[in-house]
Coordinates of C-alpha atoms and ligand atoms in Angstrom, one line a residue:
Chain A
X1 CA -27.2 -13.2 -25.7
X2 CA -30.7 -12.7 -24.4
X3 CA -33.5 -13.0 -26.8
X4 CA -35.6 -9.9 -26.6
X5 CA -38.7 -9.5 -28.7
X6 CA -38.4 -7.2 -31.6
X7 CA -39.6 -3.7 -31.0
X8 CA -40.1 -0.5 -33.1
X9 CA -37.0 1.6 -32.7
X10 CA -37.7 5.3 -32.2
X11 CA -34.2 6.6 -31.8
X12 CA -34.3 8.8 -34.9
X13 CA -37.9 9.9 -34.2
X14 CA -36.8 11.1 -30.8
X15 CA -34.0 13.1 -32.3
X16 CA -36.3 14.9 -34.6
X17 CA -38.9 15.4 -31.9
X18 CA -36.2 17.4 -30.0
X19 CA -35.4 19.7 -33.0
X20 CA -39.2 20.2 -33.6
X21 CA -39.6 21.6 -30.1
X22 CA -36.3 23.5 -30.0
X23 CA -36.6 25.1 -33.5
X24 CA -40.3 25.8 -32.8
X25 CA -39.4 27.9 -29.8
X26 CA -36.7 29.7 -31.8
X27 CA -38.9 30.4 -34.8
X28 CA -41.9 31.5 -32.9
X29 CA -39.9 33.7 -30.5
X30 CA -38.5 35.5 -33.6
X31 CA -42.1 35.7 -34.9
X32 CA -43.2 37.5 -31.8
X33 CA -40.3 39.9 -31.9
X34 CA -41.1 40.7 -35.5
X35 CA -44.7 41.3 -34.7
X36 CA -43.8 43.7 -31.9
X37 CA -41.3 45.4 -34.2
X38 CA -44.0 46.1 -36.7
X39 CA -46.1 47.7 -33.9
X40 CA -43.3 49.4 -32.1
X41 CA -40.4 50.2 -34.5
X42 CA -38.1 51.3 -31.7
X43 CA -37.6 47.6 -31.0
X44 CA -35.5 47.3 -34.1
X45 CA -32.8 48.9 -31.9
X46 CA -33.4 46.9 -28.7
X47 CA -29.7 46.0 -28.4
X48 CA -28.5 49.4 -29.4
X49 CA -27.4 51.0 -32.7
X50 CA -24.2 48.9 -32.8
X51 CA -26.1 45.6 -33.0
X52 CA -29.0 47.0 -35.1
X53 CA -27.7 45.1 -38.1
X54 CA -28.6 41.8 -36.3
X55 CA -31.8 42.8 -34.6
X56 CA -33.6 44.7 -37.3
X57 CA -36.8 43.4 -38.9
X58 CA -35.3 42.6 -42.3
X59 CA -32.5 40.5 -40.9
X60 CA -34.8 38.6 -38.6
X61 CA -37.8 38.0 -41.0
X62 CA -36.1 35.2 -43.1
X63 CA -34.9 33.6 -39.9
X64 CA -38.5 33.4 -38.7
X65 CA -39.9 31.9 -41.9
X66 CA -37.0 29.5 -42.4
X67 CA -36.9 28.4 -38.7
X68 CA -40.6 27.6 -38.6
X69 CA -40.7 26.0 -42.1
X70 CA -37.4 24.2 -42.5
X71 CA -36.9 23.9 -38.7
X72 CA -40.1 23.3 -36.9
X73 CA -42.3 21.9 -39.6
X74 CA -39.7 19.8 -41.4
X75 CA -38.5 18.3 -38.1
X76 CA -42.1 17.5 -37.3
X77 CA -42.5 15.8 -40.6
X78 CA -39.4 13.7 -40.1
X79 CA -40.2 12.9 -36.4
X80 CA -43.6 11.6 -37.5
X81 CA -42.2 9.8 -40.5
X82 CA -39.6 7.9 -38.4
X83 CA -42.5 6.9 -36.2
X84 CA -45.5 6.3 -38.5
X85 CA -43.4 4.8 -41.3
X86 CA -42.3 1.8 -39.2
X87 CA -45.7 1.2 -37.7
X88 CA -47.9 1.2 -40.8
X89 CA -45.3 -0.8 -42.7
X90 CA -44.9 -3.2 -39.7
X91 CA -41.2 -3.2 -39.8
X92 CA -38.7 -2.0 -37.2
X93 CA -35.7 0.1 -37.9
X94 CA -33.8 -2.2 -35.6
X95 CA -34.1 -4.8 -38.3
X96 CA -31.8 -2.9 -40.6
X97 CA -28.4 -1.6 -39.5
X98 CA -28.2 0.3 -42.8
X99 CA -31.5 2.2 -42.4
X100 CA -30.6 3.0 -38.8
X101 CA -27.3 4.5 -40.0
X102 CA -29.0 6.4 -42.7
X103 CA -31.5 7.8 -40.2
X104 CA -28.8 9.0 -37.9
X105 CA -26.8 10.4 -40.7
X106 CA -29.9 12.2 -41.9
X107 CA -30.3 13.8 -38.5
X108 CA -26.7 14.7 -38.1
X109 CA -26.4 16.4 -41.5
X110 CA -29.7 18.2 -41.0
X111 CA -28.2 19.7 -37.8
X112 CA -25.2 20.9 -39.7
X113 CA -27.5 22.4 -42.2
X114 CA -29.5 24.2 -39.5
X115 CA -26.4 25.7 -38.0
X116 CA -25.2 26.8 -41.4
X117 CA -28.6 28.4 -42.2
X118 CA -28.9 30.2 -38.9
X119 CA -25.3 31.5 -39.1
X120 CA -25.5 32.7 -42.7
X121 CA -28.9 34.4 -42.4
X122 CA -27.7 36.2 -39.3
X123 CA -24.7 37.4 -41.2
X124 CA -27.0 38.6 -43.9
X125 CA -25.9 36.1 -46.5
X126 CA -28.9 35.4 -48.6
X127 CA -30.1 34.9 -52.2
X128 CA -33.1 37.2 -51.4
X129 CA -35.6 34.7 -52.8
X130 CA -38.4 34.2 -50.3
X131 CA -38.3 30.7 -48.7
X132 CA -35.2 29.9 -50.8
X133 CA -32.7 32.3 -49.2
X134 CA -29.9 29.7 -48.8
X135 CA -26.8 30.2 -50.9
X136 CA -25.5 27.4 -53.1
X137 CA -23.2 25.5 -50.6
X138 CA -26.2 25.1 -48.3
X139 CA -28.5 24.1 -51.1
X140 CA -26.1 21.3 -52.0
X141 CA -26.1 20.1 -48.3
X142 CA -29.9 20.3 -48.3
X143 CA -30.1 18.1 -51.4
X144 CA -28.0 15.5 -49.7
X145 CA -30.2 15.6 -46.6
X146 CA -33.2 15.2 -48.8
X147 CA -31.7 12.2 -50.6
X148 CA -31.1 10.5 -47.3
X149 CA -34.8 11.1 -46.4
X150 CA -35.7 9.4 -49.7
X151 CA -33.3 6.4 -49.0
X152 CA -35.0 6.1 -45.6
X153 CA -38.5 6.1 -47.1
X154 CA -37.9 3.7 -49.9
X155 CA -35.5 1.5 -47.8
X156 CA -38.2 1.0 -45.2
X157 CA -40.8 0.3 -47.8
X158 CA -38.3 -2.2 -49.3
X159 CA -38.2 -4.4 -46.2
X160 CA -41.9 -4.0 -45.1
X161 CA -44.2 -6.8 -44.0
X162 CA -47.4 -5.0 -44.9
X163 CA -47.9 -5.2 -48.7
X164 CA -50.2 -2.3 -49.2
X165 CA -49.0 1.2 -48.4
X166 CA -51.2 3.0 -45.9
X167 CA -52.6 6.4 -47.2
X168 CA -50.2 8.4 -44.9
X169 CA -47.2 6.7 -46.7
X170 CA -48.6 7.9 -50.0
X171 CA -48.6 11.5 -48.6
X172 CA -45.1 11.2 -47.3
X173 CA -43.8 9.9 -50.6
X174 CA -45.6 12.8 -52.4
X175 CA -43.9 15.3 -50.1
X176 CA -40.6 13.8 -50.8
X177 CA -41.0 13.8 -54.5
X178 CA -42.8 17.2 -54.7
X179 CA -40.2 19.1 -52.7
X180 CA -37.3 17.4 -54.5
X181 CA -38.6 18.6 -57.8
X182 CA -39.5 22.1 -56.7
X183 CA -36.3 22.7 -54.7
X184 CA -34.0 21.6 -57.5
X185 CA -35.7 23.7 -60.2
X186 CA -36.1 26.9 -58.1
X187 CA -32.6 26.9 -56.7
X188 CA -30.8 26.6 -60.0
X189 CA -28.1 29.2 -59.6
X190 CA -24.6 30.1 -60.7
X191 CA -21.8 31.0 -58.3
X192 CA -20.6 34.5 -59.3
X193 CA -17.0 33.4 -59.0
X194 CA -17.5 31.3 -62.1
X195 CA -18.8 34.3 -64.1
X196 CA -16.7 36.5 -66.4
X197 CA -17.5 39.8 -68.0
X198 CA -16.8 41.0 -71.6
X199 CA -13.4 42.3 -70.5
X200 CA -12.4 38.8 -69.5
X201 CA -12.3 39.6 -65.8
X202 CA -13.7 36.8 -63.6
X203 CA -14.1 35.6 -60.0
X204 CA -16.7 38.2 -58.9
X205 CA -18.0 38.4 -55.3
X206 CA -17.6 36.2 -52.4
X207 CA -17.2 32.5 -53.0
X208 CA -20.6 31.6 -51.6
X209 CA -22.5 34.2 -53.6
X210 CA -24.6 33.1 -56.6
X211 CA -27.2 34.4 -59.0
X212 CA -30.4 32.7 -60.1
X213 CA -30.4 31.0 -63.5
X214 CA -33.7 32.7 -64.3
X215 CA -34.3 36.4 -64.8
X216 CA -37.2 38.8 -64.6
X217 CA -40.7 37.4 -65.0
X218 CA -39.4 33.9 -65.4
X219 CA -37.7 34.1 -62.1
X220 CA -40.9 35.2 -60.5
X221 CA -42.8 32.4 -62.1
X222 CA -40.5 29.7 -61.0
X223 CA -40.2 31.2 -57.6
X224 CA -44.0 31.1 -57.0
X225 CA -44.4 27.8 -58.6
X226 CA -42.0 26.7 -55.9
X227 CA -43.4 29.0 -53.2
X228 CA -46.9 27.9 -53.6
X229 CA -46.1 24.2 -53.9
X230 CA -43.8 24.5 -50.8
X231 CA -47.1 25.3 -49.1
X232 CA -48.6 22.3 -50.8
X233 CA -45.9 19.7 -50.1
X234 CA -44.7 21.2 -46.8
X235 CA -47.7 22.6 -45.1
X236 CA -50.5 20.5 -46.5
X237 CA -49.5 17.1 -47.9
X238 CA -47.3 15.8 -45.0
X239 CA -49.7 17.3 -42.4
X240 CA -52.5 15.4 -44.0
X241 CA -50.3 12.3 -43.7
X242 CA -50.1 12.9 -40.0
X243 CA -53.8 13.4 -39.4
X244 CA -54.7 10.3 -41.4
X245 CA -52.6 8.3 -39.0
X246 CA -52.8 10.1 -35.6
X247 CA -56.6 10.9 -35.6
X248 CA -57.8 7.3 -36.3
X249 CA -55.2 5.9 -34.0
X250 CA -55.9 8.2 -31.0
X251 CA -59.6 7.9 -31.4
X252 CA -59.7 4.2 -32.2
X253 CA -62.0 5.0 -35.2
X254 CA -61.4 3.8 -38.7
X255 CA -61.1 6.6 -41.4
X256 CA -64.6 7.5 -42.4
X257 CA -64.0 6.6 -46.0
X258 CA -60.7 5.2 -47.1
X259 CA -61.8 5.5 -50.7
X260 CA -62.4 9.2 -50.3
X261 CA -58.9 9.6 -48.9
X262 CA -57.5 8.0 -52.1
X263 CA -59.6 10.2 -54.3
X264 CA -58.6 13.4 -52.5
X265 CA -55.0 12.4 -52.7
X266 CA -55.1 12.4 -56.5
X267 CA -57.3 15.4 -56.6
X268 CA -54.7 17.3 -54.5
X269 CA -51.8 16.1 -56.6
X270 CA -53.4 17.2 -59.9
X271 CA -54.8 20.5 -58.9
X272 CA -52.1 22.0 -56.6
X273 CA -49.4 22.3 -59.2
X274 CA -51.4 24.6 -61.4
X275 CA -52.5 27.1 -58.7
X276 CA -49.2 28.9 -58.1
X277 CA -50.2 31.7 -60.5
X278 CA -52.4 33.2 -57.8
X279 CA -49.3 34.7 -56.2
X280 CA -48.7 36.8 -59.3
X281 CA -52.0 38.2 -60.2
X282 CA -51.8 41.6 -62.0
X283 CA -48.1 41.1 -62.5
X284 CA -46.2 40.7 -65.7
X285 CA -46.9 37.0 -66.2
X286 CA -49.2 36.1 -69.1
X287 CA -52.8 36.8 -68.4
X288 CA -53.9 33.2 -69.1
X289 CA -51.6 31.9 -66.4
X290 CA -53.1 34.2 -63.9
X291 CA -56.6 33.1 -64.8
X292 CA -55.5 29.5 -64.7
X293 CA -54.0 30.1 -61.2
X294 CA -57.3 31.5 -60.1
X295 CA -59.5 28.8 -61.5
X296 CA -57.4 26.0 -60.1
X297 CA -57.3 27.7 -56.8
X298 CA -61.1 27.6 -56.6
X299 CA -61.2 23.9 -57.7
X300 CA -58.6 23.2 -54.9
X301 CA -61.4 23.6 -52.4
X302 CA -62.7 20.2 -53.4
X303 CA -59.8 17.9 -52.6
X304 CA -58.9 20.0 -49.6
X305 CA -62.3 19.7 -48.1
X306 CA -62.4 16.1 -49.1
X307 CA -59.6 15.3 -46.7
X308 CA -60.8 17.6 -44.0
X309 CA -64.4 16.4 -44.0
X310 CA -63.2 12.8 -44.1
X311 CA -61.3 13.6 -40.9
X312 CA -64.2 15.3 -39.2
X313 CA -66.5 12.4 -40.1
X314 CA -64.1 9.9 -38.7
X315 CA -65.3 11.3 -35.4
X316 CA -68.9 10.5 -36.3
X317 CA -70.8 9.2 -33.3
X318 CA -67.7 9.8 -31.1
X319 CA -67.9 13.5 -30.5
X320 CA -67.8 13.0 -26.7
X321 CA -64.1 12.2 -27.3
X322 CA -63.5 15.7 -28.5
X323 CA -64.9 17.0 -25.2
X324 CA -63.0 14.5 -23.2
X325 CA -59.5 14.5 -24.8
X326 CA -57.4 17.6 -25.4
X327 CA -55.4 15.6 -27.9
X328 CA -58.4 15.1 -30.1
X329 CA -59.4 18.7 -29.6
X330 CA -56.1 19.8 -31.2
X331 CA -56.6 17.6 -34.2
X332 CA -60.3 18.4 -34.7
X333 CA -59.6 22.1 -34.5
X334 CA -56.6 21.6 -36.8
X335 CA -58.7 20.1 -39.5
X336 CA -61.3 22.9 -39.0
X337 CA -58.6 25.5 -39.5
X338 CA -57.5 23.6 -42.6
X339 CA -61.0 23.9 -44.0
X340 CA -60.9 27.5 -43.0
X341 CA -57.7 28.5 -44.7
X342 CA -58.5 26.4 -47.8
X343 CA -61.7 28.4 -48.2
X344 CA -60.0 31.7 -47.5
X345 CA -57.2 31.0 -50.0
X346 CA -59.5 30.4 -53.0
X347 CA -61.4 33.6 -52.1
X348 CA -58.1 35.6 -52.1
X349 CA -57.2 34.0 -55.4
X350 CA -60.2 35.5 -57.2
X351 CA -58.7 38.4 -59.2
X352 CA -61.0 41.1 -57.9
X353 CA -60.5 40.1 -54.3
X354 CA -56.8 39.8 -54.8
X355 CA -56.7 43.4 -56.0
X356 CA -57.6 44.4 -52.5
X357 CA -55.8 41.6 -50.6
X358 CA -52.4 41.4 -52.3
X359 CA -49.5 43.1 -50.4
X360 CA -51.7 43.5 -47.4
X361 CA -51.9 42.0 -43.9
X362 CA -54.8 39.9 -45.0
X363 CA -52.4 37.6 -46.7
X364 CA -50.3 37.4 -43.5
X365 CA -53.5 36.5 -41.6
X366 CA -54.2 33.7 -44.1
X367 CA -50.7 32.4 -43.8
X368 CA -51.0 32.2 -40.0
X369 CA -54.5 30.7 -39.7
X370 CA -53.1 27.9 -41.8
X371 CA -49.8 27.6 -40.1
X372 CA -50.7 28.2 -36.5
X373 CA -54.2 26.6 -36.6
X374 CA -53.5 23.7 -38.9
X375 CA -49.7 23.0 -39.2
X376 CA -48.8 23.9 -35.6
X377 CA -51.7 22.2 -33.9
X378 CA -51.3 19.0 -35.9
X379 CA -47.6 18.7 -35.3
X380 CA -48.1 19.3 -31.5
X381 CA -50.9 16.7 -31.5
X382 CA -48.7 14.2 -33.3
X383 CA -45.8 14.7 -30.8
X384 CA -48.3 14.5 -27.9
X385 CA -49.5 11.1 -29.2
X386 CA -45.9 9.9 -29.8
X387 CA -44.4 11.0 -26.5
X388 CA -46.1 8.3 -24.3
X389 CA -45.2 5.6 -26.9
X390 CA -41.5 6.6 -27.4
X391 CA -40.9 7.2 -23.7
X392 CA -43.2 4.5 -22.4
X393 CA -44.6 7.0 -20.0
X394 CA -47.9 8.9 -19.6
X395 CA -48.3 12.5 -20.8
X396 CA -47.2 14.5 -17.8
X397 CA -50.3 16.7 -17.5
X398 CA -53.7 16.8 -19.1
X399 CA -54.9 20.0 -17.5
X400 CA -51.8 21.8 -18.7
X401 CA -52.6 20.5 -22.2
X402 CA -56.2 21.8 -21.9
X403 CA -55.0 25.2 -20.7
X404 CA -52.5 25.3 -23.6
X405 CA -55.2 24.5 -26.1
X406 CA -57.4 27.4 -25.1
X407 CA -54.6 29.9 -24.8
X408 CA -53.3 29.0 -28.3
X409 CA -56.8 29.0 -29.8
X410 CA -57.3 32.5 -28.4
X411 CA -53.9 33.4 -29.8
X412 CA -54.7 32.2 -33.3
X413 CA -58.1 34.0 -33.3
X414 CA -56.5 37.3 -32.2
X415 CA -53.9 36.9 -34.9
X416 CA -56.1 36.3 -37.9
X417 CA -59.0 38.6 -36.9
X418 CA -56.6 41.5 -36.4
X419 CA -54.9 40.8 -39.7
X420 CA -58.2 40.6 -41.6
X421 CA -59.2 44.0 -40.3
X422 CA -55.8 45.5 -40.9
X423 CA -55.5 43.9 -44.3
X424 CA -58.8 45.0 -45.7
X425 CA -58.5 48.5 -44.2
X426 CA -55.0 48.8 -45.8
X427 CA -56.3 47.5 -49.2
X428 CA -59.2 49.9 -49.2
X429 CA -57.2 52.9 -48.1
X430 CA -54.5 52.3 -50.7
X431 CA -57.0 52.4 -53.6
X432 CA -59.3 55.2 -52.2
X433 CA -59.3 58.3 -54.4
X434 CA -61.2 61.4 -55.0
X435 CA -63.3 62.4 -58.0
X436 CA -60.2 63.5 -59.9
X437 CA -58.3 60.3 -59.3
X438 CA -56.0 61.7 -56.6
X439 CA -55.1 59.1 -53.9
X440 CA -57.1 59.9 -50.8
X441 CA -54.4 58.7 -48.3
X442 CA -50.7 58.6 -48.1
X443 CA -48.9 55.5 -46.9
X444 CA -48.2 56.9 -43.4
X445 CA -52.0 57.3 -42.9
X446 CA -52.4 53.6 -43.2
X447 CA -49.6 52.9 -40.8
X448 CA -51.2 55.1 -38.1
X449 CA -54.6 53.4 -38.5
X450 CA -53.1 49.9 -38.4
X451 CA -51.1 50.4 -35.2
X452 CA -53.7 48.9 -32.8
X453 CA -54.2 45.8 -34.9
X454 CA -50.5 45.2 -35.1
X455 CA -50.4 45.3 -31.3
X456 CA -53.3 42.8 -31.1
X457 CA -51.5 40.5 -33.5
X458 CA -48.4 40.8 -31.3
X459 CA -50.4 39.8 -28.2
X460 CA -52.0 36.9 -30.1
X461 CA -48.6 35.6 -31.3
X462 CA -47.3 36.0 -27.7
X463 CA -50.2 33.8 -26.4
X464 CA -49.4 31.2 -29.0
X465 CA -45.7 31.2 -28.0
X466 CA -46.6 30.9 -24.3
X467 CA -48.8 27.9 -25.3
X468 CA -45.9 26.4 -27.2
X469 CA -43.6 26.7 -24.2
X470 CA -46.3 24.9 -22.1
X471 CA -46.2 22.2 -24.8
X472 CA -42.4 22.0 -24.6
X473 CA -42.5 21.7 -20.8
X474 CA -45.2 19.0 -20.9
X475 CA -43.2 16.9 -23.3
X476 CA -40.1 17.4 -21.2
X477 CA -41.8 16.3 -18.0
X478 CA -43.3 13.3 -19.8
X479 CA -39.8 11.9 -20.1
X480 CA -39.9 11.3 -16.3
X481 CA -43.6 10.8 -15.7
X482 CA -45.3 7.6 -14.5
X483 CA -44.3 4.6 -16.6
X484 CA -47.1 2.8 -18.5
X485 CA -47.8 -0.7 -19.7
X486 CA -48.0 -1.6 -23.4
X487 CA -51.7 -2.2 -23.0
X488 CA -52.4 1.4 -22.1
X489 CA -51.0 2.6 -25.4
X490 CA -53.5 1.0 -27.8
X491 CA -55.6 4.0 -28.6
X492 CA -56.3 7.1 -26.4
X493 CA -53.0 8.3 -24.9
X494 CA -52.6 7.9 -21.2
X495 CA -52.4 11.3 -19.4
X496 CA -51.6 12.4 -15.9
X497 CA -53.8 14.9 -14.1
Chain B
X1 CA -56.8 30.7 -84.7
X2 CA -54.7 32.9 -82.4
X3 CA -52.8 31.9 -79.3
X4 CA -55.6 32.9 -76.9
X5 CA -58.2 30.7 -78.6
X6 CA -55.7 27.9 -78.7
X7 CA -55.2 28.3 -75.0
X8 CA -58.9 28.3 -74.3
X9 CA -59.4 25.1 -76.3
X10 CA -56.5 23.5 -74.6
X11 CA -57.7 24.6 -71.2
X12 CA -61.2 23.2 -71.9
X13 CA -59.8 19.9 -73.0
X14 CA -57.7 19.7 -69.9
X15 CA -60.7 20.3 -67.7
X16 CA -62.7 17.6 -69.6
X17 CA -59.8 15.2 -69.3
X18 CA -59.5 15.8 -65.5
X19 CA -63.3 15.3 -65.0
X20 CA -63.3 12.0 -66.9
X21 CA -60.2 10.8 -65.1
X22 CA -61.7 11.7 -61.7
X23 CA -65.0 10.0 -62.4
X24 CA -63.4 6.9 -63.8
X25 CA -61.2 6.7 -60.7
X26 CA -64.3 6.8 -58.5
X27 CA -65.9 4.2 -60.6
X28 CA -62.8 2.1 -60.4
X29 CA -62.6 2.4 -56.6
X30 CA -66.2 1.4 -56.1
X31 CA -66.3 -1.4 -58.6
X32 CA -63.1 -3.1 -57.3
X33 CA -64.5 -2.7 -53.8
X34 CA -67.5 -4.9 -54.7
X35 CA -65.8 -7.5 -56.8
X36 CA -65.0 -10.8 -55.3
X37 CA -61.2 -11.0 -54.9
X38 CA -60.9 -7.3 -55.3
X39 CA -59.7 -5.0 -52.5
X40 CA -61.9 -4.1 -49.6
X41 CA -60.5 -0.6 -49.4
X42 CA -62.1 0.2 -46.1
X43 CA -60.2 -2.6 -44.5
X44 CA -57.0 -0.7 -45.2
X45 CA -57.8 1.6 -42.2
X46 CA -56.7 -1.3 -40.1
X47 CA -53.1 -0.7 -41.1
X48 CA -53.2 2.3 -38.7
X49 CA -55.5 0.8 -36.1
X50 CA -53.6 -2.5 -35.7
X51 CA -50.1 -1.5 -36.2
X52 CA -48.2 -3.3 -33.5
X53 CA -45.3 -5.4 -34.7
X54 CA -47.1 -8.5 -33.5
X55 CA -50.4 -7.6 -35.3
X56 CA -51.2 -9.5 -38.5
X57 CA -50.7 -7.3 -41.6
X58 CA -53.8 -6.5 -43.6
X59 CA -52.2 -8.0 -46.7
X60 CA -49.0 -9.6 -45.8
X61 CA -46.1 -9.3 -48.2
X62 CA -45.4 -13.0 -47.9
X63 CA -48.7 -13.8 -49.7
X64 CA -46.8 -12.8 -52.9
X65 CA -43.8 -15.0 -52.2
X66 CA -45.8 -18.1 -51.7
X67 CA -47.4 -17.9 -55.2
Ligands
LIG1 C1 -57.1 25.8 -51.3 C2 -56.0 26.1 -50.7 C3 -55.3 27.5 -50.8 C4 -55.4 28.5 -51.7 C5 -56.2 28.5 -53.0 C6 -54.5 29.5 -51.3 C7 -54.4 30.8 -51.9 C8 -53.5 31.7 -51.6 C9 -53.5 33.1 -52.1 C10 -54.4 33.6 -53.2 C11 -52.4 33.7 -51.5 C12 -52.1 35.2 -51.7 C13 -51.1 35.5 -52.8 C14 -50.9 37.0 -52.8 O1 -51.8 37.8 -53.2 O2 -49.8 37.4 -52.4 C15 -51.8 32.8 -50.6 C16 -50.8 33.1 -49.8 C17 -50.2 32.2 -48.9 N1 -50.8 31.0 -48.5 FE1 -52.4 30.2 -49.2 N2 -54.0 29.2 -50.1 C18 -54.4 27.9 -49.8 C19 -54.1 27.2 -48.6 C20 -53.1 27.5 -47.8 C21 -52.7 26.7 -46.6 C22 -53.4 25.5 -46.1 C23 -51.5 27.3 -46.1 C24 -50.7 27.0 -45.0 C25 -50.9 26.1 -44.1 C26 -51.2 28.5 -47.0 C27 -50.1 29.3 -46.9 C28 -49.9 30.4 -47.6 C29 -48.7 31.2 -47.5 C30 -47.5 30.9 -46.6 C31 -48.9 32.3 -48.3 C32 -48.0 33.5 -48.4 C33 -46.9 33.4 -49.4 C34 -46.1 34.7 -49.5 O3 -46.6 35.7 -50.0 O4 -45.0 34.7 -48.9 N3 -52.2 28.6 -48.0 N4 -52.5 31.6 -50.6
LIG2 C1 -45.8 32.7 -32.3 C2 -46.3 32.7 -33.4 C3 -45.9 33.5 -34.7 C4 -45.8 34.9 -34.8 C5 -46.1 35.9 -33.7 C6 -45.5 35.1 -36.2 C7 -45.3 36.4 -36.7 C8 -45.0 36.7 -38.0 C9 -44.7 38.0 -38.6 C10 -44.8 39.3 -37.8 C11 -44.4 37.9 -39.9 C12 -44.1 39.0 -40.9 C13 -45.4 39.5 -41.5 C14 -45.1 40.6 -42.4 O1 -44.1 40.7 -43.1 O2 -46.0 41.6 -42.4 C15 -44.5 36.4 -40.2 C16 -44.4 35.9 -41.5 C17 -44.5 34.5 -41.7 N1 -44.7 33.5 -40.8 FE1 -45.1 33.7 -38.8 N2 -45.4 34.0 -36.9 C18 -45.7 32.9 -36.0 C19 -45.6 31.6 -36.2 C20 -45.5 31.0 -37.5 C21 -45.5 29.6 -37.7 C22 -45.6 28.5 -36.7 C23 -45.3 29.5 -39.1 C24 -45.2 28.2 -39.9 C25 -45.3 27.0 -39.6 C26 -45.2 30.8 -39.6 C27 -45.0 31.1 -41.0 C28 -44.8 32.3 -41.5 C29 -44.6 32.6 -42.9 C30 -44.6 31.5 -44.1 C31 -44.4 34.0 -43.1 C32 -44.3 34.8 -44.4 C33 -45.6 35.3 -44.8 C34 -45.6 36.1 -46.1 O3 -44.6 36.4 -46.7 O4 -46.8 36.4 -46.6 N3 -45.3 31.7 -38.6 N4 -44.9 35.7 -39.0

C-alpha cells in the first residue's frame, strides 16, 4: 500500500456544507413568500383554494423558522465544526474509523430528521410551540442526532494532539451543552395516547400527538427560557466560535486579545441564561422575573460587545484587507451587525420600550438584523473560506462575491429599516387614545398604513435571497475551478476574477 | 421580611458575587500570564493560525505523557 501523508478529512464537513446551502435556499425562499403574503394577502391562495391549506401563511411560517434555524444555521454549525474541530485540535478524522462512522451517521440521521420535520409541518402536525413545533417521535430522533454530535466533539477532543482547547472549541462545547439542556426541558411532553380521563377511556388523538408537561404561565416561562437561549446557543455562541477561527485565519492576524475572548466567554455564559424573561414583559410571570430579565439583558451588552470589539480590533492596522477582500468584508460587517443587534435587543428589553415594541414588527426587524446580518453573513463567510480548502480549488469568482455582498447588505438594510418604521408606527397607533380613553385607531387602520413597509421588506428579503443564490452558484462553480497548491491556502483564500 | 425584600437582597448578593467572580477572573488571567511557567494566553491564537497537521502544536499533548 502506498504511504500517503496524513491529511484532514473533510468528508462530513462537505456533506453539511451541502445541506447548509440547500436548506438556506429553501428557508429563505419561504421567508420571501411569507413577506409578500403579508403585503399581498391574495398570495395565500397562489395555488388555488384547494391547496390553500398548504400555501397559507400560518402553515408556512414554522417551515421558514425551522428551515433557517434547524436547517441552514445548524448545518452551518456542523459543517464548520467538522472542519475547525480537526484543525485546531490537530487531529484528522481519518485517524479514527469510529469517529468517521459517527460523523456519517450524524449526517444520515439528520437528513432523516429534516425530511420528517418538513413533511410533518407541511401536513400541519405541530405542537404549536414556537421553535419547538416537532412532535415527540421527531424530538426523540433529534436527541439521538444531538448525542452523536456530542460523541463527535468529545471523541475528537479525546484523540487530539493539541493539549489546550482553542477558544472556538469552548464555544462549540457550550452550544452542545446549552442546547441539550434547553431542548430536553422544553420538550417534555406526554403522548395523548397514554392519557386517560376520569371515565377510564384512554388512547386519545393520533399516535404522534402530545401535550406539554407544563401548563399556563409555567409553560410560557419554560418556552421562553428555551426560546431566548436558543438564540444564545444557536445564533450567538456557535457563530462566535466561527468568527474566532475564520477571521484570524483568513486575515493572518492573531486575535486582538485572547484573554478578552476567555473573559467574554464566561460573561456570556453567566448572563444569557437569566435574560429570557424579556420575552414575557407585562405578562403573567412574576414581576421580579421580568425585572431580572430586563436588567440582565442590559448587562448582556458587555460580553457581547467584548467579543465583537475583539474581532474588529483583530483587524487593527490591517483595514486595507477589508477593502481588498470580500470575504473579510462579510465577517467585519457580520460582527458590526452583531454589535448592532446586541445593542438593539437590550433597548427593546427595557420595560417602557417593550411596551411599544412587543407584538410589533420592530421585533421582527431585530430578529432579522441579527440573523441576516450576523448569522447569515458569518455562515456564508465560513463556507467561502472552507470551499477552497475542502475542494483544493480557488473560489470561482471574486467579483460575483463583491456583487453579492452589496446586494445582500442593501437587502438587510431595507429589511430592518422598514420593520423599524412599521413596528414603531404600529406600537404608537395601538396605544393612541383620545381624552376619554377611547382607542384612536382600529386594527385595520394600522394594516393600511403598514402596507408600503411590508412591500419594502419583501423587496429587501428578495435581494437577500438573490444574493444567497449567487453564493450557492459561486460555491457550486468552485468545485470545478482552477486547482490550487497547498501553499496558496495559508491565509487569504485564493479567488478567481 | 416579605418575599419581595428577600428577592431584592438575593438579587443584590448575586450581582456582588458576579462582579467579584469577574474581577478575580481578570486578575487570574493577567497574573498567570506574567508568571514564569504560567500560560502565555496570547500564544494560544496560534492554534488557529498554525493549524496544519504538520505544524507543531502550541502545547503538545505528549508533554504530559513524558512526565
Ligand atoms: C444582548 C443581546 C440581545 C438582547 C438583550 C435581546 C433582546 C430581545 C428582546 C427584548 C426581544 C423581544 C421580545 C418581545 O418583546 O417579544 C428579542 C427578540 C428576539 N431576538 Fe433578541 N436580543 C439580543 C440579541 C439577539 C441576537 C444576536 C439575535 C439573533 C441573531 C436575536 C434574536 C431574537 C429573536 C429570534 C427574537 C424573537 C423571538 C420571538 O418572539 O419569536 N436577539 N430579543
Ligand atoms: C430571505 C430572507 C428572509 C426573509 C424575507 C424572511 C422573512 C420572514 C418573515 C416574513 C417572517 C414572519 C414575520 C412575522 O410573523 O411578522 C419571518 C420570521 C422569522 N425569521 Fe425570517 N426571513 C428571512 C431569513 C431568515 C433567516 C436567514 C433567519 C435565521 C437564520 C430567519 C429567522 C426568522 C425567525 C427566527 C423568525 C420568527 C421571528 C419572530 O417570531 O419574532 N429569517 N421571517
